[in-house]
């Protein structure tokens, strides 16, 4: 199953700017599905997007996002 293969790939990721995958379970009832359990992040970006942030903070967030994406690719 491609979902399980992708989950295995996620399981090995280790970077401070990428949320870690902690567990994977496969459920068959009522429909087959793969459940991914990720670490709990301190907060999410949605809260910050709605507020006006100083440019310095925006730059720091962007840098963290870019570093995480660079690691993933």
CSV table of N, CA and C in Angstrom, one decimal:
chain,number,residue,atom,x,y,z
A,1,UNK,N,0.8,-1.2,0.0
A,1,UNK,CA,0.0,0.0,0.0
A,1,UNK,C,0.9,1.2,0.0
A,2,UNK,N,0.6,2.2,-0.9
A,2,UNK,CA,1.4,3.4,-1.0
A,2,UNK,C,1.4,4.3,0.2
A,3,UNK,N,0.2,4.3,0.9
A,3,UNK,CA,0.1,5.1,2.2
A,3,UNK,C,1.0,4.6,3.2
A,4,UNK,N,1.1,3.3,3.4
A,4,UNK,CA,2.0,2.7,4.4
A,4,UNK,C,3.5,2.9,4.0
A,5,UNK,N,3.8,2.8,2.7
A,5,UNK,CA,5.2,3.1,2.3
A,5,UNK,C,5.5,4.6,2.6
A,6,UNK,N,4.6,5.5,2.3
A,6,UNK,CA,4.9,6.9,2.6
A,6,UNK,C,5.0,7.1,4.1
A,7,UNK,N,4.2,6.4,4.9
A,7,UNK,CA,4.3,6.6,6.4
A,7,UNK,C,5.7,6.1,6.8
A,8,UNK,N,6.2,5.0,6.3
A,8,UNK,CA,7.5,4.5,6.6
A,8,UNK,C,8.6,5.6,6.3
A,9,UNK,N,8.4,6.2,5.2
A,9,UNK,CA,9.4,7.3,4.9
A,9,UNK,C,9.3,8.4,5.9
A,10,UNK,N,8.1,8.8,6.3
A,10,UNK,CA,7.9,9.9,7.2
A,10,UNK,C,8.5,9.5,8.6
A,11,UNK,N,8.5,8.2,8.9
A,11,UNK,CA,8.9,7.8,10.2
A,11,UNK,C,10.4,8.0,10.5
A,12,UNK,N,11.2,8.1,9.4
A,12,UNK,CA,12.6,8.2,9.5
A,12,UNK,C,13.1,9.7,9.5
A,13,UNK,N,12.1,10.6,9.3
A,13,UNK,CA,12.5,12.0,9.2
A,13,UNK,C,12.9,12.6,10.6
A,14,UNK,N,14.0,13.4,10.7
A,14,UNK,CA,14.4,13.9,11.9
A,14,UNK,C,15.0,15.3,11.7
A,15,UNK,N,14.2,16.3,11.9
A,15,UNK,CA,14.6,17.7,11.7
A,15,UNK,C,13.8,18.6,12.7
A,16,UNK,N,14.5,19.6,13.2
A,16,UNK,CA,13.8,20.5,14.2
A,16,UNK,C,12.6,21.3,13.6
A,17,UNK,N,12.6,21.4,12.3
A,17,UNK,CA,11.5,22.2,11.6
A,17,UNK,C,10.5,21.3,10.9
A,18,UNK,N,10.5,20.0,11.2
A,18,UNK,CA,9.5,19.1,10.7
A,18,UNK,C,8.9,18.3,11.8
A,19,UNK,N,7.6,18.3,11.8
A,19,UNK,CA,6.8,17.6,12.9
A,19,UNK,C,7.1,16.1,12.7
A,20,UNK,N,7.4,15.4,13.8
A,20,UNK,CA,7.8,14.0,13.8
A,20,UNK,C,6.6,13.1,13.8
A,21,UNK,N,6.7,12.0,13.0
A,21,UNK,CA,5.6,11.0,13.0
A,21,UNK,C,6.0,10.0,14.2
A,22,UNK,N,5.0,9.8,15.1
A,22,UNK,CA,5.3,8.9,16.3
A,22,UNK,C,4.8,7.5,16.1
A,23,UNK,N,3.7,7.3,15.4
A,23,UNK,CA,3.1,6.0,15.2
A,23,UNK,C,2.2,5.9,14.0
A,24,UNK,N,2.0,4.7,13.5
A,24,UNK,CA,1.2,4.4,12.4
A,24,UNK,C,0.3,3.2,12.7
A,25,UNK,N,-1.0,3.3,12.5
A,25,UNK,CA,-1.8,2.1,12.7
A,25,UNK,C,-2.7,2.0,11.5
A,26,UNK,N,-3.1,0.8,11.2
A,26,UNK,CA,-4.0,0.5,10.1
A,26,UNK,C,-5.3,-0.1,10.7
A,27,UNK,N,-6.4,0.5,10.3
A,27,UNK,CA,-7.7,0.1,10.8
A,27,UNK,C,-8.5,-0.4,9.6
A,28,UNK,N,-9.3,-1.4,9.9
A,28,UNK,CA,-10.1,-2.1,8.8
A,28,UNK,C,-11.6,-1.8,9.0
A,29,UNK,N,-12.0,-1.2,10.2
A,29,UNK,CA,-13.4,-1.1,10.4
A,29,UNK,C,-13.8,0.4,10.6
A,30,UNK,N,-14.7,1.0,10.0
A,30,UNK,CA,-15.6,0.3,9.0
A,30,UNK,C,-15.0,0.3,7.6
A,31,UNK,N,-14.1,1.1,7.3
A,31,UNK,CA,-13.4,1.1,6.0
A,31,UNK,C,-11.9,1.1,6.3
A,32,UNK,N,-11.1,0.4,5.4
A,32,UNK,CA,-9.7,0.4,5.6
A,32,UNK,C,-9.1,1.8,5.6
A,33,UNK,N,-8.3,2.1,6.6
A,33,UNK,CA,-7.6,3.4,6.7
A,33,UNK,C,-6.3,3.3,7.4
A,34,UNK,N,-5.4,4.3,7.1
A,34,UNK,CA,-4.2,4.4,7.8
A,34,UNK,C,-4.2,5.6,8.7
A,35,UNK,N,-3.9,5.5,10.0
A,35,UNK,CA,-3.9,6.6,10.9
A,35,UNK,C,-2.5,6.9,11.3
A,36,UNK,N,-2.1,8.2,11.1
A,36,UNK,CA,-0.8,8.7,11.5
A,36,UNK,C,-0.9,9.5,12.7
A,37,UNK,N,0.0,9.3,13.7
A,37,UNK,CA,0.0,10.0,14.9
A,37,UNK,C,1.3,10.8,14.9
A,38,UNK,N,1.2,12.2,14.9
A,38,UNK,CA,2.3,13.1,14.9
A,38,UNK,C,2.5,13.7,16.3
A,39,UNK,N,3.7,14.2,16.5
A,39,UNK,CA,4.0,14.9,17.8
A,39,UNK,C,3.1,16.1,17.8
A,40,UNK,N,2.8,16.5,19.1
A,40,UNK,CA,2.1,17.7,19.3
A,40,UNK,C,3.0,19.0,19.2
A,41,UNK,N,2.6,19.9,18.3
A,41,UNK,CA,3.4,21.1,18.1
A,41,UNK,C,3.0,22.1,19.2
A,42,UNK,N,3.9,23.0,19.6
A,42,UNK,CA,3.6,24.0,20.6
A,42,UNK,C,2.4,24.9,20.2
A,43,UNK,N,2.4,25.2,18.9
A,43,UNK,CA,1.4,26.1,18.3
A,43,UNK,C,1.3,25.8,16.8
A,44,UNK,N,0.4,26.5,16.2
A,44,UNK,CA,0.4,26.4,14.7
A,44,UNK,C,0.4,27.8,14.1
A,45,UNK,N,0.8,27.8,12.8
A,45,UNK,CA,1.0,29.1,12.2
A,45,UNK,C,-0.3,29.9,12.0
A,46,UNK,N,-1.4,29.2,12.0
A,46,UNK,CA,-2.7,29.8,11.8
A,46,UNK,C,-2.9,31.0,12.8
A,47,UNK,N,-2.6,30.7,14.0
A,47,UNK,CA,-2.7,31.8,15.1
A,47,UNK,C,-1.9,33.0,14.7
A,48,UNK,N,-0.7,32.8,14.2
A,48,UNK,CA,0.2,33.9,13.9
A,48,UNK,C,-0.2,34.7,12.6
A,49,UNK,N,-0.8,33.9,11.6
A,49,UNK,CA,-1.1,34.5,10.4
A,49,UNK,C,-2.2,35.6,10.6
A,50,UNK,N,-3.1,35.4,11.5
A,50,UNK,CA,-4.2,36.3,11.7
A,50,UNK,C,-3.7,37.6,12.5
A,51,UNK,N,-2.5,37.6,13.0
A,51,UNK,CA,-2.1,38.8,13.7
A,51,UNK,C,-1.0,39.5,12.9
A,52,UNK,N,-0.8,40.7,13.2
A,52,UNK,CA,0.3,41.5,12.5
A,52,UNK,C,1.6,41.3,13.3
A,53,UNK,N,2.5,40.7,12.6
A,53,UNK,CA,3.8,40.3,13.2
A,53,UNK,C,4.9,41.3,12.7
A,54,UNK,N,5.9,41.5,13.6
A,54,UNK,CA,7.0,42.3,13.2
A,54,UNK,C,7.8,41.5,12.1
A,55,UNK,N,8.4,42.3,11.2
A,55,UNK,CA,9.1,41.7,10.0
A,55,UNK,C,10.1,40.7,10.5
A,56,UNK,N,10.8,41.0,11.6
A,56,UNK,CA,11.9,40.1,12.1
A,56,UNK,C,11.3,38.7,12.4
A,57,UNK,N,10.1,38.7,13.0
A,57,UNK,CA,9.4,37.4,13.3
A,57,UNK,C,9.0,36.7,12.1
A,58,UNK,N,8.5,37.4,11.1
A,58,UNK,CA,8.1,36.8,9.8
A,58,UNK,C,9.3,36.2,9.1
A,59,UNK,N,10.4,36.9,9.1
A,59,UNK,CA,11.6,36.3,8.5
A,59,UNK,C,12.1,35.1,9.2
A,60,UNK,N,12.0,35.0,10.6
A,60,UNK,CA,12.4,33.8,11.3
A,60,UNK,C,11.5,32.7,11.0
A,61,UNK,N,10.2,32.9,10.9
A,61,UNK,CA,9.2,31.8,10.5
A,61,UNK,C,9.5,31.3,9.1
A,62,UNK,N,9.7,32.2,8.2
A,62,UNK,CA,10.0,31.8,6.8
A,62,UNK,C,11.3,31.0,6.7
A,63,UNK,N,12.3,31.4,7.5
A,63,UNK,CA,13.6,30.7,7.5
A,63,UNK,C,13.4,29.3,8.0
A,64,UNK,N,12.6,29.1,9.0
A,64,UNK,CA,12.3,27.8,9.6
A,64,UNK,C,11.6,26.9,8.6
A,65,UNK,N,10.6,27.5,7.9
A,65,UNK,CA,9.8,26.8,6.9
A,65,UNK,C,10.7,26.3,5.8
A,66,UNK,N,11.6,27.2,5.3
A,66,UNK,CA,12.5,26.9,4.2
A,66,UNK,C,13.4,25.8,4.6
A,67,UNK,N,14.0,25.9,5.8
A,67,UNK,CA,14.9,24.9,6.3
A,67,UNK,C,14.2,23.5,6.4
A,68,UNK,N,13.0,23.5,6.8
A,68,UNK,CA,12.2,22.2,6.9
A,68,UNK,C,12.0,21.7,5.5
A,69,UNK,N,11.6,22.5,4.6
A,69,UNK,CA,11.3,22.1,3.2
A,69,UNK,C,12.6,21.6,2.5
A,70,UNK,N,13.7,22.3,2.8
A,70,UNK,CA,15.0,21.9,2.2
A,70,UNK,C,15.4,20.5,2.6
A,71,UNK,N,15.1,20.3,3.9
A,71,UNK,CA,15.4,18.9,4.5
A,71,UNK,C,14.6,17.8,3.8
A,72,UNK,N,13.3,18.2,3.6
A,72,UNK,CA,12.4,17.2,3.0
A,72,UNK,C,12.7,16.9,1.6
A,73,UNK,N,13.3,17.8,0.8
A,73,UNK,CA,13.5,17.6,-0.6
A,73,UNK,C,15.0,17.5,-0.8
